[in-house]
Amino acid sequence: MPLSPLISADELHDRLQAGDSIRLLDVRYRLEKPDGRADHRAGHLPGAVYVDMDTELATHGAPSEGRHPVPSRAVLQDAARRWGLDGGDAVVVYDDYRSVSAARAWWLLTRSGVGHVRVLDGGLAAWTAAGYPLETGDVVPEAGSIVLDELTGDIATIDDAAEWPGRGVLIDARAPERFRGETEPYDPIAGHIPGAVNLPAGALLVGDGFAEPAALRDAFATVGVSDGTPVAAYCGSGLTAAHTALAGAVAGIEVTVYPGSWSQWSNTPGRPVATGH
């Protein structure tokens, strides 16, 4: 049986206590507070290195590229070396909100050839709830030497997203009111990609942690995903879509991510918009 992409706080703690070499990455990021450095310094898993979403897990350009375009191989590799990663390292990533940011790091690293990447299920809250210690201050590891591959597979372009509903299921992972076009707090147009179906991230969680694999499969089934169905996901800016892909990996369902997501679609003239259910 393949190793789950998730790791529990207990398993992680036990492995660290046993002396296993695991690189810990703290990927704290929220729309309302994109810079998580202060929170990292105030308390993080021992040895965890802070990862910056906006400069290391994304790049920035024209609005038509979306809010969080994927970084180049060179940018991501430089960042991974700053985090201290070497080839063959086991990596665990976490954040403090539903594993959405951690999922972005998991998605980028696994698709760049890093073979041992897992996400702390339940994130920082699960670690502290178990009574395990935190440390404060900055963590500056010795630079690593990892060599990453170009991102391959499971990445959809804007044209792929437009065509996807004709051959499979295109999931919109945003909140239902944003999907329906009743509100849009971040992007210039409200609505969704025609043919998409709505499966909000919250439907895949129990508290801050992921639901069990069978429950995840049931959730995907509610939007028409069955064995062999081609599945792609998008969200507002490509982060929660990676979270949907992580949930799919837990459930044994391959999910292609459209990283440009609604922020790219709604900033690209001529793209049609659907509203309602």
Tab-separated table of C-alpha atoms in Angstrom:
chain	number	residue	atom	x	y	z
A	1	MET	CA	0.000	0.000	0.000
A	2	PRO	CA	1.463	3.409	-0.934
A	3	LEU	CA	2.382	5.751	1.890
A	4	SER	CA	-0.336	8.269	2.734
A	5	PRO	CA	0.513	11.874	1.839
A	6	LEU	CA	-0.651	12.750	5.373
A	7	ILE	CA	1.163	12.183	8.647
A	8	SER	CA	-0.408	12.470	12.094
A	9	ALA	CA	1.093	14.549	14.880
A	10	ASP	CA	1.724	11.384	16.891
A	11	GLU	CA	3.541	9.618	14.067
A	12	LEU	CA	5.634	12.678	13.301
A	13	HIS	CA	6.563	13.151	16.945
A	14	ASP	CA	7.479	9.490	17.329
A	15	ARG	CA	9.650	9.549	14.212
A	16	LEU	CA	11.452	12.698	15.322
A	17	GLN	CA	12.017	11.237	18.787
A	18	ALA	CA	13.435	8.115	17.166
A	19	GLY	CA	15.991	10.265	15.386
A	20	ASP	CA	14.559	10.098	11.880
A	21	SER	CA	15.882	12.849	9.642
A	22	ILE	CA	12.866	14.874	8.519
A	23	ARG	CA	12.928	18.380	7.082
A	24	LEU	CA	10.058	20.416	8.537
A	25	LEU	CA	8.582	23.315	6.549
A	26	ASP	CA	6.243	25.914	8.092
A	27	VAL	CA	4.075	27.359	5.302
A	28	ARG	CA	1.905	29.817	7.191
A	29	TYR	CA	-0.038	32.114	4.876
A	30	ARG	CA	-3.491	33.692	4.845
A	31	LEU	CA	-5.063	36.144	2.441
A	32	GLU	CA	-5.569	38.624	5.247
A	33	LYS	CA	-2.046	38.024	6.590
A	34	PRO	CA	0.235	36.806	3.813
A	35	ASP	CA	3.469	37.207	5.775
A	36	GLY	CA	3.572	34.539	8.476
A	37	ARG	CA	7.116	35.193	9.695
A	38	ALA	CA	6.063	36.803	12.968
A	39	ASP	CA	3.783	33.878	13.796
A	40	HIS	CA	6.564	31.451	12.871
A	41	ARG	CA	9.023	33.179	15.186
A	42	ALA	CA	6.471	33.167	17.996
A	43	GLY	CA	6.151	29.389	17.883
A	44	HIS	CA	6.836	26.584	15.392
A	45	LEU	CA	7.628	22.882	15.356
A	46	PRO	CA	11.234	22.377	16.481
A	47	GLY	CA	13.563	22.834	13.536
A	48	ALA	CA	10.862	23.963	11.100
A	49	VAL	CA	11.971	26.445	8.440
A	50	TYR	CA	9.625	29.252	7.402
A	51	VAL	CA	8.470	29.137	3.765
A	52	ASP	CA	7.205	32.301	2.091
A	53	MET	CA	4.188	31.725	-0.133
A	54	ASP	CA	4.408	34.848	-2.264
A	55	THR	CA	8.115	34.704	-3.146
A	56	GLU	CA	8.970	30.995	-2.928
A	57	LEU	CA	5.812	29.049	-3.785
A	58	ALA	CA	4.492	31.561	-6.332
A	59	THR	CA	5.610	34.230	-8.719
A	60	HIS	CA	3.906	37.406	-9.855
A	61	GLY	CA	3.187	38.992	-13.199
A	62	ALA	CA	0.200	40.326	-15.119
A	63	PRO	CA	-3.304	39.916	-13.636
A	64	SER	CA	-4.073	37.554	-16.522
A	65	GLU	CA	-1.589	35.083	-14.981
A	66	GLY	CA	-3.602	34.877	-11.742
A	67	ARG	CA	-2.658	35.786	-8.181
A	68	HIS	CA	-0.353	32.839	-7.502
A	69	PRO	CA	1.289	31.611	-10.727
A	70	VAL	CA	3.602	28.662	-10.225
A	71	PRO	CA	7.264	29.599	-9.742
A	72	SER	CA	9.939	28.602	-12.213
A	73	ARG	CA	12.055	25.553	-11.484
A	74	ALA	CA	15.004	27.846	-10.676
A	75	VAL	CA	13.016	29.911	-8.156
A	76	LEU	CA	11.597	26.851	-6.416
A	77	GLN	CA	14.961	25.074	-6.394
A	78	ASP	CA	16.711	28.095	-4.878
A	79	ALA	CA	14.019	28.230	-2.213
A	80	ALA	CA	14.261	24.503	-1.483
A	81	ARG	CA	18.012	24.834	-1.066
A	82	ARG	CA	17.467	27.738	1.341
A	83	TRP	CA	15.181	25.437	3.332
A	84	GLY	CA	18.117	23.033	3.605
A	85	LEU	CA	16.770	20.307	1.328
A	86	ASP	CA	19.076	17.711	-0.157
A	87	GLY	CA	18.191	14.970	-2.594
A	88	GLY	CA	16.369	12.089	-0.921
A	89	ASP	CA	15.294	14.084	2.137
A	90	ALA	CA	11.995	13.243	3.815
A	91	VAL	CA	9.891	16.400	4.097
A	92	VAL	CA	6.856	17.263	6.218
A	93	VAL	CA	5.000	20.506	5.574
A	94	TYR	CA	2.381	22.169	7.753
A	95	ASP	CA	0.491	25.406	8.283
A	96	ASP	CA	-2.037	26.823	10.733
A	97	TYR	CA	-5.178	26.863	8.568
A	98	ARG	CA	-6.697	23.698	7.115
A	99	SER	CA	-3.450	22.642	5.388
A	100	VAL	CA	-4.295	24.834	2.384
A	101	SER	CA	-0.862	26.484	2.208
A	102	ALA	CA	0.886	23.241	3.103
A	103	ALA	CA	-0.938	21.548	0.238
A	104	ARG	CA	0.519	24.082	-2.195
A	105	ALA	CA	4.042	23.186	-1.050
A	106	TRP	CA	3.232	19.457	-1.202
A	107	TRP	CA	1.847	19.805	-4.725
A	108	LEU	CA	4.789	21.813	-6.070
A	109	LEU	CA	7.453	19.622	-4.478
A	110	THR	CA	5.945	16.269	-5.414
A	111	ARG	CA	5.552	17.420	-9.011
A	112	SER	CA	9.136	18.647	-9.040
A	113	GLY	CA	10.537	15.213	-8.296
A	114	VAL	CA	10.733	15.283	-4.474
A	115	GLY	CA	9.660	11.791	-3.547
A	116	HIS	CA	9.059	11.940	0.207
A	117	VAL	CA	6.711	14.823	0.993
A	118	ARG	CA	3.886	14.557	3.516
A	119	VAL	CA	1.505	17.029	5.127
A	120	LEU	CA	0.929	17.205	8.883
A	121	ASP	CA	-2.756	16.345	9.178
A	122	GLY	CA	-4.476	19.022	11.240
A	123	GLY	CA	-1.428	21.260	11.052
A	124	LEU	CA	-0.056	23.270	13.923
A	125	ALA	CA	-3.295	22.872	15.894
A	126	ALA	CA	-2.993	19.084	15.880
A	127	TRP	CA	0.610	19.289	17.094
A	128	THR	CA	-0.166	21.619	19.988
A	129	ALA	CA	-3.383	19.775	20.899
A	130	ALA	CA	-1.286	16.648	21.369
A	131	GLY	CA	0.863	18.557	23.858
A	132	TYR	CA	4.028	18.524	21.773
A	133	PRO	CA	6.531	21.364	22.151
A	134	LEU	CA	7.165	24.428	20.021
A	135	GLU	CA	10.284	26.514	19.688
A	136	THR	CA	10.650	30.211	18.955
A	137	GLY	CA	12.906	32.360	16.809
A	138	ASP	CA	14.239	31.897	13.297
A	139	VAL	CA	15.563	28.657	11.879
A	140	VAL	CA	18.377	29.099	9.343
A	141	PRO	CA	19.616	25.727	8.113
A	142	GLU	CA	22.768	25.028	6.163
A	143	ALA	CA	22.001	25.427	2.461
A	144	GLY	CA	20.925	22.261	0.711
A	145	SER	CA	21.923	20.873	-2.667
A	146	ILE	CA	18.648	19.449	-3.993
A	147	VAL	CA	18.106	19.420	-7.755
A	148	LEU	CA	14.463	19.741	-8.798
A	149	ASP	CA	12.784	18.644	-12.009
A	150	GLU	CA	10.654	20.858	-14.192
A	151	LEU	CA	7.023	20.724	-13.040
A	152	THR	CA	5.322	17.922	-14.916
A	153	GLY	CA	1.864	16.352	-15.026
A	154	ASP	CA	-1.360	17.241	-13.236
A	155	ILE	CA	-1.166	20.885	-14.328
A	156	ALA	CA	-4.003	22.371	-16.376
A	157	THR	CA	-3.824	25.518	-18.500
A	158	ILE	CA	-6.693	27.962	-18.926
A	159	ASP	CA	-7.622	26.241	-22.187
A	160	ASP	CA	-7.564	22.832	-20.491
A	161	ALA	CA	-9.933	24.188	-17.839
A	162	ALA	CA	-12.328	25.459	-20.499
A	163	GLU	CA	-12.486	22.047	-22.169
A	164	TRP	CA	-12.392	19.878	-19.049
A	165	PRO	CA	-16.163	19.668	-18.324
A	166	GLY	CA	-16.633	18.063	-21.729
A	167	ARG	CA	-14.523	15.058	-20.784
A	168	GLY	CA	-14.585	14.854	-17.002
A	169	VAL	CA	-15.333	16.756	-13.801
A	170	LEU	CA	-14.021	20.269	-13.179
A	171	ILE	CA	-14.243	21.086	-9.465
A	172	ASP	CA	-14.514	24.628	-8.131
A	173	ALA	CA	-13.191	24.472	-4.559
A	174	ARG	CA	-14.365	27.927	-3.473
A	175	ALA	CA	-17.199	28.745	-1.086
A	176	PRO	CA	-20.678	28.131	-2.558
A	177	GLU	CA	-21.624	31.820	-2.630
A	178	ARG	CA	-18.559	32.632	-4.699
A	179	PHE	CA	-19.251	29.719	-7.034
A	180	ARG	CA	-22.825	30.925	-7.539
A	181	GLY	CA	-21.613	34.444	-8.261
A	182	GLU	CA	-23.419	36.046	-5.328
A	183	THR	CA	-20.221	37.634	-4.027
A	184	GLU	CA	-16.614	38.031	-5.143
A	185	PRO	CA	-14.274	39.646	-2.620
A	186	TYR	CA	-10.999	39.250	-4.546
A	187	ASP	CA	-11.482	39.021	-8.302
A	188	PRO	CA	-13.046	41.394	-10.866
A	189	ILE	CA	-15.949	39.157	-11.925
A	190	ALA	CA	-18.210	36.889	-9.883
A	191	GLY	CA	-19.246	33.439	-11.031
A	192	HIS	CA	-17.591	30.219	-12.153
A	193	ILE	CA	-16.187	28.456	-15.204
A	194	PRO	CA	-19.086	27.071	-17.278
A	195	GLY	CA	-19.583	23.379	-16.604
A	196	ALA	CA	-17.740	23.369	-13.278
A	197	VAL	CA	-19.227	21.813	-10.145
A	198	ASN	CA	-18.807	23.071	-6.606
A	199	LEU	CA	-17.015	21.033	-3.925
A	200	PRO	CA	-15.836	23.447	-1.209
A	201	ALA	CA	-12.696	22.584	0.706
A	202	GLY	CA	-14.667	22.341	3.932
A	203	ALA	CA	-16.521	19.304	2.579
A	204	LEU	CA	-13.237	17.382	2.649
A	205	LEU	CA	-12.358	18.150	6.258
A	206	VAL	CA	-13.277	17.162	9.780
A	207	GLY	CA	-12.222	20.129	11.882
A	208	ASP	CA	-8.778	21.118	10.620
A	209	GLY	CA	-7.888	17.606	9.486
A	210	PHE	CA	-8.876	15.614	6.420
A	211	ALA	CA	-11.798	13.206	6.435
A	212	GLU	CA	-11.112	9.485	6.175
A	213	PRO	CA	-10.416	8.148	2.656
A	214	ALA	CA	-13.856	6.547	2.295
A	215	ALA	CA	-15.579	9.789	3.309
A	216	LEU	CA	-13.413	11.701	0.844
A	217	ARG	CA	-14.399	9.341	-1.949
A	218	ASP	CA	-18.033	9.856	-1.010
A	219	ALA	CA	-17.570	13.633	-1.146
A	220	PHE	CA	-16.014	13.427	-4.606
A	221	ALA	CA	-18.844	11.123	-5.701
A	222	THR	CA	-21.419	13.821	-4.870
A	223	VAL	CA	-20.069	15.889	-7.777
A	224	GLY	CA	-19.898	13.006	-10.230
A	225	VAL	CA	-16.434	11.585	-9.659
A	226	SER	CA	-16.298	7.821	-10.100
A	227	ASP	CA	-13.524	5.372	-10.973
A	228	GLY	CA	-11.675	6.546	-14.037
A	229	THR	CA	-13.245	10.008	-14.165
A	230	PRO	CA	-10.755	12.690	-15.266
A	231	VAL	CA	-10.811	15.270	-12.464
A	232	ALA	CA	-9.398	18.789	-12.346
A	233	ALA	CA	-9.744	21.462	-9.675
A	234	TYR	CA	-9.492	25.223	-9.427
A	235	CYS	CA	-10.214	27.805	-6.749
A	236	GLY	CA	-9.560	31.515	-6.359
A	237	SER	CA	-5.817	31.606	-6.929
A	238	GLY	CA	-4.609	28.001	-7.103
A	239	LEU	CA	-3.965	27.247	-3.435
A	240	THR	CA	-7.180	25.496	-2.416
A	241	ALA	CA	-7.102	23.605	-5.714
A	242	ALA	CA	-3.881	21.976	-4.499
A	243	HIS	CA	-5.714	21.150	-1.260
A	244	THR	CA	-8.363	19.360	-3.349
A	245	ALA	CA	-5.576	17.470	-5.122
A	246	LEU	CA	-4.132	16.456	-1.751
A	247	ALA	CA	-7.546	15.206	-0.619
A	248	GLY	CA	-7.778	13.281	-3.871
A	249	ALA	CA	-4.379	11.686	-3.225
A	250	VAL	CA	-5.553	10.588	0.228
A	251	ALA	CA	-8.650	9.050	-1.377
A	252	GLY	CA	-6.804	7.445	-4.281
A	253	ILE	CA	-8.184	9.911	-6.843
A	254	GLU	CA	-5.869	11.728	-9.241
A	255	VAL	CA	-6.729	15.436	-9.434
A	256	THR	CA	-5.162	17.784	-11.963
A	257	VAL	CA	-4.717	21.362	-10.701
A	258	TYR	CA	-5.525	24.469	-12.721
A	259	PRO	CA	-3.187	26.867	-10.893
A	260	GLY	CA	-4.345	30.028	-12.671
A	261	SER	CA	-7.822	29.383	-11.250
A	262	TRP	CA	-10.568	32.016	-11.076
A	263	SER	CA	-8.080	34.866	-10.612
A	264	GLN	CA	-6.663	34.128	-14.071
A	265	TRP	CA	-9.974	33.244	-15.718
A	266	SER	CA	-11.741	36.405	-14.513
A	267	ASN	CA	-8.839	38.605	-15.626
A	268	THR	CA	-8.696	37.150	-19.134
A	269	PRO	CA	-10.960	38.997	-21.603
A	270	GLY	CA	-13.395	36.866	-23.536
A	271	ARG	CA	-13.685	33.974	-21.094
A	272	PRO	CA	-17.335	33.062	-20.422
A	273	VAL	CA	-18.777	33.202	-16.910
A	274	ALA	CA	-21.568	31.111	-15.398
A	275	THR	CA	-23.580	31.948	-12.278
A	276	GLY	CA	-26.083	30.133	-10.082
A	277	HIS	CA	-26.055	26.452	-9.227
